[in-house]
Short mmCIF file of C-alpha atoms and ligand atoms in Angstrom, two decimals:
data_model
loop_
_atom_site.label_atom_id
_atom_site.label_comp_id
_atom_site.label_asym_id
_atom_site.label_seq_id
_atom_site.Cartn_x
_atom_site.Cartn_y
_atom_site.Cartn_z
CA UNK A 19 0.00 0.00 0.00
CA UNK A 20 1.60 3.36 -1.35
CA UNK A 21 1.36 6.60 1.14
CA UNK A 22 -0.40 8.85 -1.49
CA UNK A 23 -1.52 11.84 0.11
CA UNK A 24 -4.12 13.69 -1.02
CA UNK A 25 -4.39 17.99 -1.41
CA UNK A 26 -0.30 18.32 -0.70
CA UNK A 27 0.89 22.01 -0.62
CA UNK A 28 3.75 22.55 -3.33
CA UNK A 29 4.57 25.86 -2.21
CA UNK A 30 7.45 25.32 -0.22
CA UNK A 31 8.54 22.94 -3.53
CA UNK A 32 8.84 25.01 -6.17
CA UNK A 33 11.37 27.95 -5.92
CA UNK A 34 9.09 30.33 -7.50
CA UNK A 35 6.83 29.86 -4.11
CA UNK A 36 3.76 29.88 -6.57
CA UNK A 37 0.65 28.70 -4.43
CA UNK A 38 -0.20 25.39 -5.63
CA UNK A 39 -2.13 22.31 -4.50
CA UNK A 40 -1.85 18.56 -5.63
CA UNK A 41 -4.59 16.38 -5.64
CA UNK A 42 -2.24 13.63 -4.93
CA UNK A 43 1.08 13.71 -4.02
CA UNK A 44 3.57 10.46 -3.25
CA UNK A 45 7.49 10.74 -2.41
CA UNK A 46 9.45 8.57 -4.44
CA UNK A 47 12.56 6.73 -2.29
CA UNK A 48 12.69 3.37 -4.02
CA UNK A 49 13.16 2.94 -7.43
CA UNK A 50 11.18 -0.35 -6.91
CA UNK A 51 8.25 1.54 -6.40
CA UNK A 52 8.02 3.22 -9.81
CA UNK A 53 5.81 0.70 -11.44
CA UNK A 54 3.19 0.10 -9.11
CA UNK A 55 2.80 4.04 -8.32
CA UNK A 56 2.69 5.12 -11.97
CA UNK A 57 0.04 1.85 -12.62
CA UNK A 58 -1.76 3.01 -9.95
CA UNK A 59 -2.46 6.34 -11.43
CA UNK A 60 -3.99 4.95 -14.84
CA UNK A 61 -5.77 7.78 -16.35
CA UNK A 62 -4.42 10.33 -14.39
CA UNK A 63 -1.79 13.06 -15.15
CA UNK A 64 1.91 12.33 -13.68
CA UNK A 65 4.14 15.32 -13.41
CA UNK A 66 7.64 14.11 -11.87
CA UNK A 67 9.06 16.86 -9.33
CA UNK A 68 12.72 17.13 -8.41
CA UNK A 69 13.76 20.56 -6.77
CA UNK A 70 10.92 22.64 -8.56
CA UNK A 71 13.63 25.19 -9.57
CA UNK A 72 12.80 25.23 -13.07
CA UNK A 73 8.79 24.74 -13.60
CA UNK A 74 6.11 26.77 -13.33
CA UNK A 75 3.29 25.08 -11.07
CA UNK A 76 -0.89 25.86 -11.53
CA UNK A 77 -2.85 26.62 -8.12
CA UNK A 78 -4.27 22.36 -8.18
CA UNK A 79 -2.48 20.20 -9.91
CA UNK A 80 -5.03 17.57 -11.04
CA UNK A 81 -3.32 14.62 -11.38
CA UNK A 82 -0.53 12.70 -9.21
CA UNK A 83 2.92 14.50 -8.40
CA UNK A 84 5.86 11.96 -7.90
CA UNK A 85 8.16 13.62 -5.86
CA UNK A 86 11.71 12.27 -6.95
CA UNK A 87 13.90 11.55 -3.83
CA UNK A 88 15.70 8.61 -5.12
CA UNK A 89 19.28 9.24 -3.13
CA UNK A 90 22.64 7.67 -3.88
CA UNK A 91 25.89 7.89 -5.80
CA UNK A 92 28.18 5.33 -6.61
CA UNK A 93 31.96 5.02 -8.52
CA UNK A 94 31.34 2.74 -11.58
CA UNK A 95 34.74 3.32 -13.02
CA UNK A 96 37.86 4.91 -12.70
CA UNK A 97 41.07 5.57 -14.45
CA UNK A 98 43.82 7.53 -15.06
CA UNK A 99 42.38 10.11 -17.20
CA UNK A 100 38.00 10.02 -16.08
CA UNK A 101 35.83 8.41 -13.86
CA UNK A 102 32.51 7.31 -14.14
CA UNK A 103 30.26 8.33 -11.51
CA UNK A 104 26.00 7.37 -11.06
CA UNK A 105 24.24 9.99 -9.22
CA UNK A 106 20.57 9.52 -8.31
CA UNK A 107 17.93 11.38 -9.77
CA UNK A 108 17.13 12.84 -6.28
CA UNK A 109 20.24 14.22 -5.13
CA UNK A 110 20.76 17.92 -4.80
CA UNK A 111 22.62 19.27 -7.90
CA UNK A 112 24.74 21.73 -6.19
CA UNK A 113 26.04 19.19 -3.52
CA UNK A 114 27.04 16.70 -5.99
CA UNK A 115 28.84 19.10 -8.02
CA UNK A 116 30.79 20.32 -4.39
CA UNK A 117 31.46 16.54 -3.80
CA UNK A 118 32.68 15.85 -7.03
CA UNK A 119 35.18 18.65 -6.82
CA UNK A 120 36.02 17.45 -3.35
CA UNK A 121 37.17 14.04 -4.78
CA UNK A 122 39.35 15.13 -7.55
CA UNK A 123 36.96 14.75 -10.33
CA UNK A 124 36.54 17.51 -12.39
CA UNK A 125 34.24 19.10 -15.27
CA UNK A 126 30.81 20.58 -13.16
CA UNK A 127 32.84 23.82 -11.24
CA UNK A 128 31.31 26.59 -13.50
CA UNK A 129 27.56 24.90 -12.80
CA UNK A 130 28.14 25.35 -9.38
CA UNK A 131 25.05 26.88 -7.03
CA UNK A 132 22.80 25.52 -9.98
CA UNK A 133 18.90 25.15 -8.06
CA UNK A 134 17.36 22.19 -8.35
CA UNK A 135 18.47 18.24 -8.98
CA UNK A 136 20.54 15.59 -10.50
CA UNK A 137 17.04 14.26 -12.32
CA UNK A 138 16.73 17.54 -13.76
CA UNK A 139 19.84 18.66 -14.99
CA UNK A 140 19.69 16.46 -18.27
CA UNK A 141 16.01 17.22 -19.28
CA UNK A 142 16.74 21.24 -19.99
CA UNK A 143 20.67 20.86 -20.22
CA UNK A 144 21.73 23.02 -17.67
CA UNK A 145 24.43 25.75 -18.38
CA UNK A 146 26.02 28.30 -17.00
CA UNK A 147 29.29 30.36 -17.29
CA UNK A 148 30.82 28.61 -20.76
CA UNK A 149 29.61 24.97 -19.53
CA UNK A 150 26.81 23.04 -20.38
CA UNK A 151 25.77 19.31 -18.57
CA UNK A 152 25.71 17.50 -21.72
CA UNK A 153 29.38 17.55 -22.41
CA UNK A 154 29.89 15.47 -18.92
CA UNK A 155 26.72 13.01 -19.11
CA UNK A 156 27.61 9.51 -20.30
CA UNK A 157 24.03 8.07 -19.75
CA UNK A 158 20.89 8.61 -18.16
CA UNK A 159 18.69 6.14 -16.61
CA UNK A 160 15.04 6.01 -16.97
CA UNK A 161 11.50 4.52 -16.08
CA UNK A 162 9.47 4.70 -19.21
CA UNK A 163 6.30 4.63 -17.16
CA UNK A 164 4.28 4.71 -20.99
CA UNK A 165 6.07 0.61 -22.08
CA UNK A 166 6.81 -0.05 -18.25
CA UNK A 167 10.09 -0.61 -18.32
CA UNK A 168 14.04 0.77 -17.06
CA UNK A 169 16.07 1.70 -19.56
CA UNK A 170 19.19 3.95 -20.56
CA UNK A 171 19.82 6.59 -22.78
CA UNK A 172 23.19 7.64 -24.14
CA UNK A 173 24.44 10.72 -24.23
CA UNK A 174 23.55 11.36 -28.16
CA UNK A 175 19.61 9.64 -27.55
CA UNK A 176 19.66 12.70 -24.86
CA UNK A 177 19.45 14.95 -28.28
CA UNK A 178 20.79 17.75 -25.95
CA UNK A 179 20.52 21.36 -27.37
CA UNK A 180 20.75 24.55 -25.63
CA UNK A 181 18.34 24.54 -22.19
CA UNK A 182 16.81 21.68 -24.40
CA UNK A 183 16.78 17.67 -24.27
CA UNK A 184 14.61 14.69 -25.81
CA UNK A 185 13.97 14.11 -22.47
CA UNK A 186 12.18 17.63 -22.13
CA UNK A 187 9.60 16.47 -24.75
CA UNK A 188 8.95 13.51 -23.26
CA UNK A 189 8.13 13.38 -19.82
CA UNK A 190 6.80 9.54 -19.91
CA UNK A 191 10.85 9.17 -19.30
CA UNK A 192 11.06 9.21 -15.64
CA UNK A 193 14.79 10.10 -15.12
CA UNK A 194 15.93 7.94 -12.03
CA UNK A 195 19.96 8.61 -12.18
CA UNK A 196 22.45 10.26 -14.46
CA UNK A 197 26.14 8.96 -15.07
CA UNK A 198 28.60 11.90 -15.57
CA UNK A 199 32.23 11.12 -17.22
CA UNK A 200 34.40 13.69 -15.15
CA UNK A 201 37.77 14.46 -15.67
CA UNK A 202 40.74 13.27 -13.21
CA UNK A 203 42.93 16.50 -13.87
CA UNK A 204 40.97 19.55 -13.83
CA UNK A 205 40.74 22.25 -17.60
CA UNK A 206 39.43 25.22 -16.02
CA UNK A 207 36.86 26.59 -18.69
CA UNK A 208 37.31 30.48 -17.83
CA UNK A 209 35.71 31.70 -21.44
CA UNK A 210 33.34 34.26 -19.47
CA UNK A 211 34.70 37.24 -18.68
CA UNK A 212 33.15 37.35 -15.51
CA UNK A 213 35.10 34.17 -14.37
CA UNK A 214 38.27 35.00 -16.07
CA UNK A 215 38.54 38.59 -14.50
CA UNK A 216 37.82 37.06 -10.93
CA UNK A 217 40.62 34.27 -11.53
CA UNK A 218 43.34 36.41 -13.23
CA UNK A 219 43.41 37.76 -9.54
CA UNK A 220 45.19 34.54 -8.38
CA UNK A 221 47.95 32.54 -8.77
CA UNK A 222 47.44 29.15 -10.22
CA UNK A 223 43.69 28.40 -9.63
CA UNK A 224 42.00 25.16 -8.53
CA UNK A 225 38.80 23.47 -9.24
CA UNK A 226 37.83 24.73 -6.09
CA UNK A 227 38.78 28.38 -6.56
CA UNK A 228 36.67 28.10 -9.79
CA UNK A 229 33.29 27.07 -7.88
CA UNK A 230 33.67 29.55 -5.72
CA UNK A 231 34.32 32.53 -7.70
CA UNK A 232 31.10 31.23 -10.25
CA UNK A 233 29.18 30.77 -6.59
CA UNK A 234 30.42 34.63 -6.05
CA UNK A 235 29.14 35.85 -9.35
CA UNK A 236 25.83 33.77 -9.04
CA UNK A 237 25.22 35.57 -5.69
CA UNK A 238 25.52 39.22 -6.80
CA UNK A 239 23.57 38.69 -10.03
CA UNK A 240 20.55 36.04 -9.18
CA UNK A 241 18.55 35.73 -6.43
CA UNK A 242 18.59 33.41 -3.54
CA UNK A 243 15.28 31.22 -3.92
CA UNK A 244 15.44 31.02 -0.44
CA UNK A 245 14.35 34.32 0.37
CA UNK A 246 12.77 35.77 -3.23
CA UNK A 247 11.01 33.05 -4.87
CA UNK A 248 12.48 32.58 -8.61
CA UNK A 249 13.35 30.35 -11.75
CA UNK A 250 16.96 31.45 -12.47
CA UNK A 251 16.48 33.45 -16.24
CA UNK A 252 12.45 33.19 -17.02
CA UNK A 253 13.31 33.47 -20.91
CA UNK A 254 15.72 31.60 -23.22
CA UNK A 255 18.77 33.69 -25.04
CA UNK A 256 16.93 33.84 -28.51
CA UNK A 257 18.59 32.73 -31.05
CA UNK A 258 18.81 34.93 -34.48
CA UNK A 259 19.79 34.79 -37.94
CA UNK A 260 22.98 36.82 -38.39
CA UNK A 261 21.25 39.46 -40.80
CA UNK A 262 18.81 40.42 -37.93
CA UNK A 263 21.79 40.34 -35.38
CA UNK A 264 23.86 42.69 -37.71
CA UNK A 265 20.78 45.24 -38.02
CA UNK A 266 20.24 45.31 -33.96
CA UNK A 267 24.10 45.78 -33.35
CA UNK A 268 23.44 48.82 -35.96
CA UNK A 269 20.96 50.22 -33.93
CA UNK A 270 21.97 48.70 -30.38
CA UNK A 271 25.95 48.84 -30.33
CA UNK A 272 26.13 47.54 -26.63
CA UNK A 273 23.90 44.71 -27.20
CA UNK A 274 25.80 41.38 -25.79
CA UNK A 275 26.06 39.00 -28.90
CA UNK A 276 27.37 35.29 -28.53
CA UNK A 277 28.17 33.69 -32.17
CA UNK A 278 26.21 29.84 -32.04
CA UNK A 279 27.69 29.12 -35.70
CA UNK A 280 28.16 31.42 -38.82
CA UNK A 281 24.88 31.55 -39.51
CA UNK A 282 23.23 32.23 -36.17
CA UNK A 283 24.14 34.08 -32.88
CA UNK A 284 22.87 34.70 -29.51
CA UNK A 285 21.60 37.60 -28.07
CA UNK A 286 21.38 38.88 -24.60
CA UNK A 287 17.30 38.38 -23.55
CA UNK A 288 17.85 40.13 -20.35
CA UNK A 289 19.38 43.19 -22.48
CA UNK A 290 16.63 43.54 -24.28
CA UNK A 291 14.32 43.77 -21.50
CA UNK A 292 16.95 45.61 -19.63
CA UNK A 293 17.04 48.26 -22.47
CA UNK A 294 13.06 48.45 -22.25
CA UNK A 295 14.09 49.89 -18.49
CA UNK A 296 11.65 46.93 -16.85
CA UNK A 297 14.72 45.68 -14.05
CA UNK A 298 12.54 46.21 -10.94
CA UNK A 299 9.66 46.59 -12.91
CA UNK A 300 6.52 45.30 -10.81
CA UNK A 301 2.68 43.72 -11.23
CA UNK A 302 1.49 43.04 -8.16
CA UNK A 303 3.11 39.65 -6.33
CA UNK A 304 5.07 39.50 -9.19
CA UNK A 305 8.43 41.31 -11.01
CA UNK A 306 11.13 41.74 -12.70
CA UNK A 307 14.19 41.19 -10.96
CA UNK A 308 16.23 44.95 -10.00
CA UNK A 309 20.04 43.27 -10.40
CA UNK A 310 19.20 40.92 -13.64
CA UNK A 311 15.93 41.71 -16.07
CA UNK A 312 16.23 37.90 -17.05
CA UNK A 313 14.71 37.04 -13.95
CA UNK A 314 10.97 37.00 -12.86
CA UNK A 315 10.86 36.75 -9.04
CA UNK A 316 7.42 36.52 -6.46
CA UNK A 317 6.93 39.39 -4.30
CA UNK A 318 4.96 36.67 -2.18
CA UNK A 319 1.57 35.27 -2.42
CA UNK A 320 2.03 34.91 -6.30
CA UNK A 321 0.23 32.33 -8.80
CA UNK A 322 0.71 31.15 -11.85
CA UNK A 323 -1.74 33.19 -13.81
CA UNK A 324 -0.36 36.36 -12.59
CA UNK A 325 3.01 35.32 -13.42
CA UNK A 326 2.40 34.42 -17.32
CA UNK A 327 0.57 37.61 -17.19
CA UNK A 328 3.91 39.51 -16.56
CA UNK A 329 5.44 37.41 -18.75
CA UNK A 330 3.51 38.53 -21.60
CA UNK A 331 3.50 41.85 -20.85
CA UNK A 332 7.50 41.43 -21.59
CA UNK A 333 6.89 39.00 -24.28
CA UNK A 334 4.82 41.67 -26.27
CA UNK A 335 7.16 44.73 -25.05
CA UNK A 336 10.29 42.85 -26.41
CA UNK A 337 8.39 42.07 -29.83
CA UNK A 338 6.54 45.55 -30.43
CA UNK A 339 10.40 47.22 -29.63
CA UNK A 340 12.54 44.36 -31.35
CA UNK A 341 10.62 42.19 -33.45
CA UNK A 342 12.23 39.11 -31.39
CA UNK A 343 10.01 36.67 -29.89
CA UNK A 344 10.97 35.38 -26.55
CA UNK A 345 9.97 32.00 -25.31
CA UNK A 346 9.60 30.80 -21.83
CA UNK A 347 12.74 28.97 -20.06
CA UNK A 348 10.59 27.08 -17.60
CA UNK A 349 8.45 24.16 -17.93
CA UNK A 350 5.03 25.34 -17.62
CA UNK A 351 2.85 22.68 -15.94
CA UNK A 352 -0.85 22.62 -16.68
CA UNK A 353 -3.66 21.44 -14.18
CA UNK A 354 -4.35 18.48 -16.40
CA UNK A 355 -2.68 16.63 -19.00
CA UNK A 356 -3.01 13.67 -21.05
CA UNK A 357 0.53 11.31 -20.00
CA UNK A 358 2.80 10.39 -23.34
CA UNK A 359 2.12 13.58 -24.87
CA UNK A 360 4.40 15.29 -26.32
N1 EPU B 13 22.48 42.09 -19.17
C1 EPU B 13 22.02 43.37 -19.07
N2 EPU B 13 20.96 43.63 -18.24
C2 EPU B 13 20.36 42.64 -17.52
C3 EPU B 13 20.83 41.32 -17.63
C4 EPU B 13 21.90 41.07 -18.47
O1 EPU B 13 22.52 44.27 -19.72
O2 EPU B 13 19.42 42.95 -16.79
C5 EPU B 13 23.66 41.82 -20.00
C6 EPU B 13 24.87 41.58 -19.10
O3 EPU B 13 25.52 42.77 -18.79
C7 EPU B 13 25.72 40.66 -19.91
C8 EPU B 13 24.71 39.88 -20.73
O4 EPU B 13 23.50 40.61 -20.71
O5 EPU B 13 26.54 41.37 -20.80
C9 EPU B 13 24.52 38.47 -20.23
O6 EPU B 13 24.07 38.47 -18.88
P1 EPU B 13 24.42 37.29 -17.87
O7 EPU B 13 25.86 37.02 -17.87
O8 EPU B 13 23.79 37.61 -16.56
O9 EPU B 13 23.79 36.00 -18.52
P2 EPU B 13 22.41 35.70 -19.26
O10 EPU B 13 22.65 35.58 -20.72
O11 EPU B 13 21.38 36.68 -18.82
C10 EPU B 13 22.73 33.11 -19.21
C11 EPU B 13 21.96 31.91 -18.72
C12 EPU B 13 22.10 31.80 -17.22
C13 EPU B 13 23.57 31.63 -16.88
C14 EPU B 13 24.36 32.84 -17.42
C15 EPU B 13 25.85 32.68 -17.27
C16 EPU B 13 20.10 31.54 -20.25
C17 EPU B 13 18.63 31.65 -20.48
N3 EPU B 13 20.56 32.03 -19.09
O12 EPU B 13 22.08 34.25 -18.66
O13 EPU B 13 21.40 30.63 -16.80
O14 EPU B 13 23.77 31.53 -15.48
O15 EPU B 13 24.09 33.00 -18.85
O16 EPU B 13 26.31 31.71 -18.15
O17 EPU B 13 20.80 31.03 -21.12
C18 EPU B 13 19.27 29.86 -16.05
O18 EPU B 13 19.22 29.19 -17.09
O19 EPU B 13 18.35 29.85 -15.22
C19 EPU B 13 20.43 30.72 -15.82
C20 EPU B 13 20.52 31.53 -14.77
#
């Protein structure tokens, strides 16, 4: 007999603080369980939650939540140059990466202070500071909980792309633990300026020195979910053809532009908003962020609805000012869906 509980509170377990309700609500702790819970739901929606630092939740959630608190980590390999390492899906992302760096193996430093958990670091390909997860996953476990079975993905099945994963599209895939191939001698990436201006003030830096100067820059620029609720950067960095690019740089000189390939390039989302002077603009509960405009944050007491509102309020700013359209980072979780869809 599974200890579902019935009307569980989310607030406290999403990072946004949104006020939210599930009709049921069961903590995952053995991976054993997985098929009988997700049998047991039948018809009803499943939404998977790890450290709810990247979703937006809706006041009831009308299906079951799965809380993810499968805990572990084990060595599967190790030589001279990498090890292999398993992490379960249910671990806290930021105290693996401090562990990892503690034992010599290197490769996660610049996605150090990252929210959320192991389980959710594959699905939108974390990044931060020159580093993205994929280039240190070797596999990720799953429960397919649509052909009931375990199975394992490889890194190029992930289909990672930027804040973007095959996984994302498919949330049947219940991720239960991810294998990272780490390095045994650490490469400092130091390709941002931030991070390379902060290390250039020391003499030969360490893994260590790295995490902490990226856990430095994290805490002046984003803010602690601890004490103002938030998602990290609301919108994605859109991605433009180099003729539009060329054209805002004419009319925008400071704009920050990051080449993707010769084609395409990057530009800064929270410049543009920036430049629309919204940083500490507010809507009620909700606003945008006074140190970073990429950042939505709850004044307190905020829901969902009044959060997309703001959101589109930005969205249709940023187009009417830029012709650029700017899509939601977050995974936006409806009250109901249909499982399997994609
Ligand atoms: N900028 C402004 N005004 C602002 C915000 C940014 O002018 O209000 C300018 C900055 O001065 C800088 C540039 O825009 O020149 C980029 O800003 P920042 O370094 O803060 O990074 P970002 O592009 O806004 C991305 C990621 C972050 C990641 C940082 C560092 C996305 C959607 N966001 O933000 O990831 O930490 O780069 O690598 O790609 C997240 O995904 O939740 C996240 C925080």
């Amino acid at each position: 007999m599974f200890a579902v509980q019935s009307n569980y509170p989310l607030d406290k377990l999403n990072t946004l603080h949104l006020k939210s309700i599930a009709k049921k609500y069961f903590a995952l702790t053995d991976i054993a369980d997985l098929p009988q819970i997700t049998a047991e739901a039948k018809e009803s929606p499943i939404f998977v939650l790890g450290g709810g630092s990247n979703i937006i939740l809706p006041e009831v959630y009308q299906g079951l939540i799965i809380h993810n608190q499968l805990r572990g980590i084990t060595l599967i390999e190790t030589t001279d140059e990498f090890v292999l390492v398993k992490a379960m899906a249910g671990e806290v992302w930021d105290d693996f990466v401090g562990y990892t760096i503690a034992k010599g193996w290197f490769g996660l430093e610049n996605l150090s202070l990252i929210p959320g958990t192991i389980g959710a670091s594959p699905i939108q390909n974390i990044g931060a500071y020159g580093v993205e997860v994929k280039d240190f996953i070797e596999s990720v476990e799953v429960y397919d909980s649509k052909n009931k079975q375990f199975s394992q993905l490889n890194n190029s099945d992930c289909q990672f792309k930027y804040r973007d994963s095959y996984l994302k599209h498919n949330l049947h895939l219940i991720v239960t633990s991810v294998t990272f191939r780490l390095l045994r001698m650490a490469k400092l990436n130091t390709n941002y300026v931030d991070v390379a201006k902060a290390l250039a003030e020391l003499t030969n830096p360490t893994a260590q020195d790295l995490r902490n100067c990226v856990i430095k820059i994290r805490q002046t620029k984003l803010p602690d979910p601890a004490v103002i609720g938030n998602v990290g950067s609301f919108f994605h960095n859109p991605i433009l053809d180099m003729a539009l690019v060329g054209q805002l740089q004419e009319k925008y000189p400071t704009i920050p532009v990051y080449p993707v390939n010769d084609e395409k390039a990057k530009v800064s989302a929270g410049w543009l908003i920036d430049n629309l002077s919204l940083k500490g603009y507010r809507q009620g509960n909700v606003g945008v962020y006074d140190k970073q405009a990429l950042v939505l944050v709850n004044h307190g007491n905020a829901t969902a609805p009044e959060l997309l509102a703001l959101a589109s309020y930005i969205q249709d700013k940023v187009w009417t000012n830029y012709a650029i359209r700017l899509n939601i980072e977050p995974l936006i979780v409806p009250e109901k869906h249909k499982n399997y869809e994609k």
